[in-house]
Coordinates of C-alpha atoms in Angstrom, one line a residue:
M1 CA -36.4 183.9 89.8
H2 CA -35.6 184.0 93.5
P3 CA -31.9 184.8 94.2
Y4 CA -31.5 181.9 96.6
S5 CA -32.6 179.5 93.9
I6 CA -30.0 180.9 91.6
D7 CA -27.3 180.3 94.2
L8 CA -28.6 176.8 94.8
M9 CA -28.4 176.0 91.1
G10 CA -24.9 177.4 91.0
L11 CA -23.9 175.2 93.9
L12 CA -25.4 172.2 92.3
L13 CA -23.6 172.9 89.0
A14 CA -20.4 173.4 90.9
L15 CA -20.9 170.2 92.8
A16 CA -21.7 168.4 89.6
G17 CA -18.5 169.7 88.1
V18 CA -16.5 168.6 91.1
L19 CA -18.0 165.1 90.9
V20 CA -17.3 164.9 87.2
G21 CA -13.7 166.0 87.8
V22 CA -13.3 163.5 90.5
G23 CA -14.7 160.8 88.3
L24 CA -12.5 161.7 85.4
S25 CA -9.5 161.8 87.7
S26 CA -10.4 158.4 89.1
L27 CA -10.6 157.1 85.5
F28 CA -7.3 158.6 84.6
F29 CA -5.7 157.2 87.8
R30 CA -7.0 153.7 87.2
A31 CA -5.7 153.8 83.6
G32 CA -2.3 154.8 84.8
L33 CA -2.3 152.2 87.6
A34 CA -3.2 149.5 85.1
A35 CA -0.3 150.6 82.9
V36 CA 2.1 150.5 85.8
R37 CA 0.8 147.1 86.8
A38 CA 1.2 145.8 83.2
E39 CA 4.7 147.2 83.1
R40 CA 5.6 145.6 86.4
Q41 CA 4.1 142.2 85.3
A42 CA 6.2 142.4 82.2
T43 CA 9.3 143.1 84.2
V44 CA 8.5 140.3 86.7
H45 CA 8.0 137.9 83.7
G46 CA 11.3 138.9 82.2
L47 CA 13.0 138.4 85.5
Q48 CA 11.4 134.9 85.9
E49 CA 12.6 134.0 82.4
R50 CA 16.2 135.1 83.2
L51 CA 15.9 133.1 86.5
E52 CA 14.9 130.0 84.6
E53 CA 17.8 130.5 82.1
G54 CA 20.2 130.9 85.0
R55 CA 18.9 127.8 86.7
S56 CA 19.4 125.8 83.4
A57 CA 22.9 127.2 82.9
L58 CA 23.6 126.3 86.6
A59 CA 22.4 122.8 86.0
L60 CA 24.6 122.4 82.9
K61 CA 27.6 123.7 84.9
E62 CA 26.9 121.3 87.7
A63 CA 26.7 118.4 85.2
E64 CA 30.0 119.5 83.7
L65 CA 31.5 119.9 87.1
Q66 CA 30.4 116.3 88.1
K67 CA 31.8 115.0 84.8
L68 CA 35.1 116.7 85.5
A69 CA 35.0 115.4 89.0
R70 CA 34.5 111.8 87.8
T71 CA 37.3 112.3 85.2
A72 CA 39.6 113.6 87.9
S73 CA 38.7 110.7 90.2
G74 CA 39.5 108.2 87.5
L75 CA 42.8 109.9 86.7
E76 CA 43.7 110.0 90.4
S77 CA 43.0 106.3 90.6
D78 CA 45.1 105.6 87.6
L79 CA 47.9 107.7 89.0
I80 CA 47.8 105.8 92.3
E81 CA 47.8 102.5 90.4
L82 CA 50.8 103.6 88.3
R83 CA 52.7 104.8 91.3
T84 CA 52.0 101.4 93.0
V85 CA 53.2 99.5 89.9
H86 CA 56.2 101.8 89.7
T87 CA 57.1 101.2 93.3
E88 CA 56.8 97.4 92.9
K89 CA 58.9 97.5 89.7
L90 CA 61.6 99.6 91.5
A91 CA 61.7 97.1 94.4
S92 CA 61.9 94.2 92.0
I93 CA 64.6 95.9 90.0
R94 CA 66.7 96.5 93.2
Q95 CA 66.3 92.9 94.2
M96 CA 67.3 91.7 90.7
K97 CA 70.2 94.0 90.6
D98 CA 71.5 92.7 94.0
D99 CA 71.0 89.1 93.0
F100 CA 72.7 89.7 89.6
E101 CA 75.6 91.5 91.2
Q102 CA 76.1 88.8 93.8
S103 CA 76.0 86.1 91.0
R104 CA 78.4 88.1 88.9
L105 CA 80.9 88.5 91.7
Q106 CA 80.6 84.8 92.6
L107 CA 81.2 83.8 89.0
K108 CA 84.1 86.2 88.7
H109 CA 85.7 84.9 91.9
E110 CA 85.2 81.2 90.9
F111 CA 86.6 81.7 87.4
Q112 CA 89.6 83.7 88.7
N113 CA 90.3 81.0 91.2
L114 CA 90.0 78.4 88.5
A115 CA 92.3 80.3 86.1
N116 CA 94.8 81.0 88.8
Q117 CA 94.8 77.4 89.9
I118 CA 95.3 76.1 86.4
L119 CA 97.9 78.6 85.4
E120 CA 99.9 78.5 88.6
E121 CA 99.7 74.9 89.7
K122 CA 99.5 73.0 86.4
G123 CA 101.5 75.5 84.4
K124 CA 104.7 75.0 86.4
T125 CA 104.6 71.3 85.8
F126 CA 104.3 71.7 82.0
A127 CA 106.9 74.4 81.7
Q128 CA 109.9 72.1 82.4
N129 CA 109.2 69.8 79.4
S130 CA 107.1 71.8 76.9
Q131 CA 106.8 75.4 77.9
S132 CA 106.1 76.8 74.4
S133 CA 103.5 74.1 73.6
L134 CA 101.9 74.6 77.0
D135 CA 101.6 78.3 76.5
A136 CA 100.1 77.8 73.1
M137 CA 97.6 75.3 74.6
L138 CA 96.6 77.5 77.5
R139 CA 96.3 80.7 75.5
P140 CA 92.8 79.8 74.0
F141 CA 91.7 78.9 77.5
R142 CA 92.7 82.2 78.9
E143 CA 91.0 83.9 76.0
Q144 CA 87.8 82.0 76.7
I145 CA 87.9 83.0 80.3
E146 CA 88.4 86.6 79.4
Q147 CA 85.6 86.5 76.8
F148 CA 83.3 84.8 79.4
Q149 CA 84.2 87.5 82.0
K150 CA 83.7 90.2 79.4
R151 CA 80.3 88.8 78.4
V152 CA 79.3 88.5 82.1
N153 CA 80.2 92.2 82.6
Q154 CA 78.4 93.1 79.4
V155 CA 75.2 91.3 80.4
H156 CA 75.4 92.9 83.8
D157 CA 75.9 96.4 82.3
E158 CA 73.0 95.8 79.9
S159 CA 70.7 94.6 82.7
L160 CA 71.8 97.5 84.9
R161 CA 71.2 100.1 82.2
G162 CA 67.8 98.5 81.5
H163 CA 66.8 98.6 85.2
V164 CA 68.1 102.1 85.8
S165 CA 66.2 103.4 82.8
L166 CA 62.9 101.6 83.7
G167 CA 61.7 104.6 85.7
A168 CA 62.3 107.0 82.7
E169 CA 60.8 104.4 80.4
I170 CA 57.6 104.3 82.5
K171 CA 57.4 108.1 82.3
R172 CA 58.0 108.0 78.6
M173 CA 55.4 105.3 78.3
L174 CA 52.8 107.5 79.9
E175 CA 53.8 110.5 77.7
V176 CA 53.6 108.3 74.6
G177 CA 50.2 107.0 75.8
M178 CA 48.9 110.5 76.2
K179 CA 50.3 111.5 72.8
M180 CA 48.7 108.5 71.2
S181 CA 45.4 109.4 72.8
T182 CA 45.7 113.0 71.4
E183 CA 46.5 111.6 68.0
A184 CA 43.5 109.2 68.3
N185 CA 41.2 112.1 69.0
T186 CA 42.6 114.0 66.0
L187 CA 42.0 111.1 63.7
A188 CA 38.5 110.4 65.1
S189 CA 36.7 112.2 62.4
A190 CA 38.6 110.3 59.7
L191 CA 38.1 106.9 61.4
K192 CA 34.4 107.0 62.3
G193 CA 33.2 106.5 58.7
D194 CA 35.5 103.7 57.5
K195 CA 35.8 100.5 59.6
K196 CA 38.7 99.2 57.4
T197 CA 40.7 102.5 57.9
A198 CA 39.9 102.3 61.7
G199 CA 41.1 98.7 61.8
N200 CA 44.3 99.4 60.0
W201 CA 45.0 102.4 62.2
G202 CA 44.4 100.3 65.4
E203 CA 46.9 97.7 64.1
M204 CA 49.4 100.4 63.4
Q205 CA 49.1 101.7 67.0
L206 CA 49.4 98.2 68.4
E207 CA 52.6 97.5 66.4
R208 CA 54.0 100.8 67.5
T209 CA 53.4 99.8 71.1
L210 CA 55.2 96.5 70.4
E211 CA 58.2 98.3 69.0
L212 CA 58.3 100.9 71.8
A213 CA 58.5 97.9 74.3
G214 CA 61.7 96.8 72.6
L215 CA 60.3 93.9 70.6
F216 CA 61.4 93.2 67.0
K217 CA 59.2 91.9 64.2
D218 CA 59.7 88.2 63.3
D219 CA 62.1 87.8 66.2
H220 CA 59.7 88.5 69.0
Y221 CA 56.3 88.9 67.3
Q222 CA 54.4 88.1 64.1
A223 CA 52.0 90.4 62.3
Q224 CA 48.8 88.6 61.0
P225 CA 50.1 85.1 60.9
R226 CA 47.9 82.4 59.4
F227 CA 46.7 79.4 61.4
K228 CA 44.1 76.6 61.0
D229 CA 41.2 75.9 63.4
G230 CA 39.8 72.5 64.1
Q231 CA 37.6 72.6 61.0
G232 CA 40.5 73.6 58.7
N233 CA 39.4 77.2 58.3
D234 CA 42.0 80.0 58.1
R235 CA 42.4 82.2 61.2
Q236 CA 44.5 85.3 61.2
P237 CA 45.0 87.2 64.5
D238 CA 46.4 90.7 64.3
F239 CA 49.6 89.9 66.3
V240 CA 51.1 86.9 68.0
V241 CA 53.8 87.7 70.6
K242 CA 56.5 85.0 71.0
L243 CA 57.7 84.0 74.4
P244 CA 60.7 81.9 75.4
D245 CA 60.2 78.1 75.4
R246 CA 58.1 78.5 72.2
K247 CA 55.0 80.0 73.8
H248 CA 52.6 82.6 72.3
V249 CA 50.4 85.5 73.4
V250 CA 47.6 86.6 71.0
I251 CA 46.8 90.4 70.8
D252 CA 43.9 91.6 68.6
S253 CA 43.2 95.3 68.0
K254 CA 39.6 96.6 68.2
V255 CA 38.6 100.3 67.6
S256 CA 35.3 101.4 69.2
L257 CA 34.9 105.1 68.4
V258 CA 31.5 106.1 67.0
D259 CA 29.4 105.8 70.1
Y260 CA 32.2 107.1 72.3
D261 CA 32.4 110.2 70.1
R262 CA 28.6 110.7 70.4
S263 CA 28.9 110.6 74.2
V264 CA 31.5 113.3 74.1
A265 CA 29.5 115.5 71.8
A266 CA 26.2 114.9 73.7
D267 CA 24.4 118.1 74.8
T268 CA 22.4 116.4 77.6
E269 CA 23.3 113.9 80.3
L270 CA 20.6 111.6 79.0
G271 CA 22.1 111.6 75.6
R272 CA 25.6 111.0 77.0
Q273 CA 24.4 108.0 79.0
A274 CA 22.6 106.5 76.0
A275 CA 25.8 106.9 73.9
L276 CA 27.9 105.3 76.6
D277 CA 25.5 102.4 76.8
A278 CA 25.9 101.9 73.1
H279 CA 29.7 102.2 73.4
V280 CA 29.8 99.5 76.1
K281 CA 27.5 97.3 73.9
A282 CA 30.0 97.7 71.0
V283 CA 32.9 96.7 73.2
R284 CA 30.9 93.6 74.4
N285 CA 30.3 92.6 70.8
H286 CA 34.0 92.8 70.1
I287 CA 34.6 90.6 73.2
D288 CA 32.1 88.0 72.0
D289 CA 33.6 88.0 68.5
L290 CA 37.1 87.3 69.9
A291 CA 35.8 84.7 72.3
K292 CA 34.1 82.8 69.4
K293 CA 37.4 82.8 67.3
D294 CA 39.1 80.7 70.1
Y295 CA 42.6 81.7 69.0
S296 CA 44.3 79.7 71.8
N297 CA 43.2 76.4 70.4
L298 CA 44.4 76.9 66.8
T299 CA 46.8 74.4 65.3
G300 CA 50.4 75.3 66.0
M301 CA 49.4 77.9 68.6
H302 CA 51.0 77.5 72.0
S303 CA 49.1 80.2 73.9
P304 CA 47.4 80.5 77.3
S305 CA 43.6 80.3 77.2
F306 CA 43.2 84.0 77.0
V307 CA 43.6 86.7 74.3
L308 CA 44.5 90.4 74.8
M309 CA 42.0 92.8 73.2
F310 CA 43.8 96.1 72.5
M311 CA 41.8 99.4 72.5
P312 CA 44.1 102.0 71.0
I313 CA 42.0 105.0 72.1
E314 CA 42.8 105.4 75.8
P315 CA 39.8 107.7 76.7
A316 CA 37.4 105.3 75.0
Y317 CA 38.9 102.4 76.9
M318 CA 38.6 104.3 80.2
A319 CA 35.1 105.5 79.5
A320 CA 33.8 102.0 78.8
L321 CA 35.3 100.6 82.0
S322 CA 34.2 103.6 84.0
H323 CA 30.6 103.4 82.7
N324 CA 30.2 99.7 83.2
K325 CA 32.2 98.3 86.2
E326 CA 31.5 94.7 85.1
L327 CA 32.8 95.0 81.6
Y328 CA 36.3 93.9 82.5
N329 CA 35.0 90.8 84.3
Y330 CA 32.6 90.2 81.3
G331 CA 35.7 89.8 79.1
Y332 CA 37.7 87.9 81.6
Q333 CA 35.0 85.3 82.0
R334 CA 35.2 84.8 78.2
N335 CA 39.1 84.6 78.3
V336 CA 39.4 88.1 76.7
I337 CA 41.5 90.6 78.6
L338 CA 40.9 94.3 77.8
V339 CA 44.1 96.4 77.5
S340 CA 45.1 99.8 76.4
H341 CA 48.5 101.3 75.6
T342 CA 49.1 102.1 79.2
T343 CA 48.2 98.7 80.6
L344 CA 49.7 96.7 77.7
M345 CA 53.2 98.3 77.9
P346 CA 54.2 96.7 81.2
I347 CA 53.2 93.3 79.9
L348 CA 55.3 93.8 76.7
K349 CA 58.3 95.1 78.7
T350 CA 58.2 92.0 80.9
V351 CA 58.2 89.9 77.7
A352 CA 61.3 91.9 76.4
N353 CA 63.0 91.3 79.8
L354 CA 62.3 87.6 79.5
W355 CA 63.9 87.5 76.1
M356 CA 66.9 89.3 77.4
V357 CA 67.3 86.9 80.3
A358 CA 66.8 83.9 78.0
R359 CA 69.4 85.2 75.6
G360 CA 71.9 85.8 78.4
N361 CA 71.3 82.4 79.8
E362 CA 71.8 80.8 76.4
Q363 CA 75.1 82.6 75.9
A364 CA 76.3 81.8 79.4
H365 CA 75.5 78.2 78.9
E366 CA 77.4 78.1 75.6
L367 CA 80.4 79.8 77.1
S368 CA 80.3 77.4 80.0
A369 CA 80.1 74.4 77.7
R370 CA 83.1 75.7 75.6
A371 CA 85.1 76.3 78.8
G372 CA 84.3 72.7 80.0
E373 CA 85.4 71.3 76.6
L374 CA 88.7 73.3 76.8
Y375 CA 89.3 72.1 80.3
N376 CA 88.7 68.5 79.2
Q377 CA 91.3 69.1 76.4
V378 CA 93.8 70.3 79.1
V379 CA 93.2 67.1 81.0
V380 CA 93.8 65.0 77.9
V381 CA 97.1 66.8 77.3
A382 CA 98.0 66.2 81.0
E383 CA 97.3 62.5 80.5
R384 CA 99.6 62.3 77.5
L385 CA 102.3 64.2 79.4
K386 CA 101.9 61.8 82.3
R387 CA 102.5 58.9 79.9
L388 CA 105.4 60.8 78.4
G389 CA 106.8 61.3 81.8
G390 CA 106.6 57.6 82.6
T391 CA 108.4 56.9 79.4
L392 CA 111.1 59.4 80.2
D393 CA 111.5 58.0 83.6
T394 CA 112.0 54.5 82.1
V395 CA 114.5 55.8 79.7
S396 CA 116.3 57.7 82.5
R397 CA 116.5 54.5 84.6
H398 CA 117.9 52.5 81.7
Y399 CA 120.4 55.3 81.0
N400 CA 121.6 55.4 84.6
E401 CA 122.0 51.6 84.6
T402 CA 124.0 51.8 81.4
V403 CA 126.2 54.5 82.9
T404 CA 126.8 52.4 85.9
A405 CA 127.7 49.4 83.8
V406 CA 130.2 51.5 81.8
A407 CA 131.6 53.9 84.4
G408 CA 131.0 52.1 87.7
Q409 CA 133.7 50.5 89.9
Q410 CA 133.1 47.1 88.1
G411 CA 132.2 48.7 84.8
L412 CA 133.7 48.4 81.4
Y413 CA 135.7 51.7 81.8
G414 CA 137.8 50.2 84.6
K415 CA 138.3 47.0 82.8
S416 CA 139.3 48.6 79.4
S417 CA 141.5 51.4 80.8
R418 CA 144.5 49.1 80.5
F419 CA 144.0 48.9 76.8
N420 CA 144.7 52.7 76.5
E421 CA 148.1 52.1 78.0
L422 CA 149.0 49.1 75.8
S423 CA 147.7 50.3 72.5
S424 CA 149.3 53.1 70.5
K425 CA 146.1 53.6 68.5
A426 CA 144.0 54.3 71.6
N427 CA 144.3 58.2 71.4
K428 CA 140.7 59.2 72.5
T429 CA 139.8 60.3 76.0
M430 CA 136.9 58.6 77.7
P431 CA 134.2 61.3 78.5
A432 CA 132.9 61.7 82.0
L433 CA 129.5 59.9 82.4
E434 CA 127.1 61.2 85.1
P435 CA 123.8 59.6 86.0
L436 CA 120.6 61.7 85.3
H437 CA 118.5 62.9 88.2
A438 CA 115.2 63.6 86.5
D439 CA 112.2 65.1 88.3
F440 CA 109.1 65.0 86.1
E441 CA 106.6 65.7 88.9
N442 CA 104.4 62.8 87.9
E443 CA 102.5 63.1 91.1
R444 CA 101.1 66.5 90.2
L445 CA 100.1 65.2 86.8
E446 CA 98.3 62.4 88.5
L447 CA 96.3 64.9 90.5
I448 CA 95.4 66.8 87.3
V449 CA 94.4 63.6 85.5
G450 CA 92.4 62.4 88.6
D451 CA 90.5 65.7 88.8
G452 CA 89.8 65.7 85.1
A453 CA 88.4 62.2 85.2
A454 CA 86.2 63.1 88.2
A455 CA 84.9 66.2 86.3
R456 CA 84.1 64.1 83.2
D457 CA 82.3 61.5 85.3
G458 CA 80.3 64.3 87.0
T459 CA 79.4 65.8 83.6
D460 CA 78.4 62.5 82.2
S461 CA 76.2 61.8 85.2
V462 CA 74.5 65.2 84.9
Q463 CA 73.9 64.7 81.2

């Protein structure tokens, strides 16, 4: 074989080997590149999944943040409302305090003047003839005046203490409301399954609110009293609050917890909204039920045309009104007013203050009537003393005329003195007779009697 052909074959073989090596290298490179691409795609897919999870978590956090923002906004509105009510109450308290202090000072001044006038002007007249009996007669009057003054001071002190402590009472009321809300949440699991237990618990919370407001059972409110409707059926509201002048306010407790609890435990916003819709519907059903019972028209009930529906769970009350802005008006149009512990307490405190004022007015009226009766008795005694003074004046005049007839210049003494000189048996000495100069101050008694008659006439005309 030719040597050049051998070299050519070698070159061809070498070239073939190079091409085969390049092909194999290309295959190996492509396989490695595919593995790298697969690894990168897996990494990118994992990163995309983490990104989606982060976005979902961010959406949940944003929903929670919006929920917290709504809650904070509601609490801020409630705080502003409570501050406004507190400011108005303080202004009213200051005005009532000033008016009461002015009335107290005026009463004190008038009664002191009356006592001084009676004791100084009329006491001097009576002292000359019957000092001991006059003191005994005026002692009850002075005691009545002192008791009246003491009672006025006591009523003022009680009112002042009540007004001063109102700010602290409002704060305590808020604390109690929050405590009751906490207790309500704690009892939620026990109350959700038993409507009877939930109803009894709501009535207990309502009665506790009545007691915290300073109202007493049977005196200021009745628990589950029985009434008759127009068809003769028994009706039994939870509580009837008594008002002065024999008026009533009906309060019925309604517990709505199941749907509200579902809204709190909901994992999604859609589920929470659906639960809140059901919660509002349950509250509306309670409103319709109360409206149908028509408690204000029961036989023996003297109530306004509305009834208070008490919701003992404060967050459930706020959630219902916040979710449906027209819910309160829905109840109002059906004469049902929605209240919670926080909104009911100022109403009950006002009722307690009305009872305190009515009791003070009744006691003041009784003391005033007794003082008037005692004054009329003083006038009666003055009338009798006037008649006695007239009798004494007549007796004194007759006595002086008799003394003149006996001891005067032309009297019996001058005519009979000669008998003393002529008779040995005339051994007694004629006593000296002096006329009486009596001053019974009848004019001042006439003033007393005249004032007393005018006072009685005025009292009769008023009655």
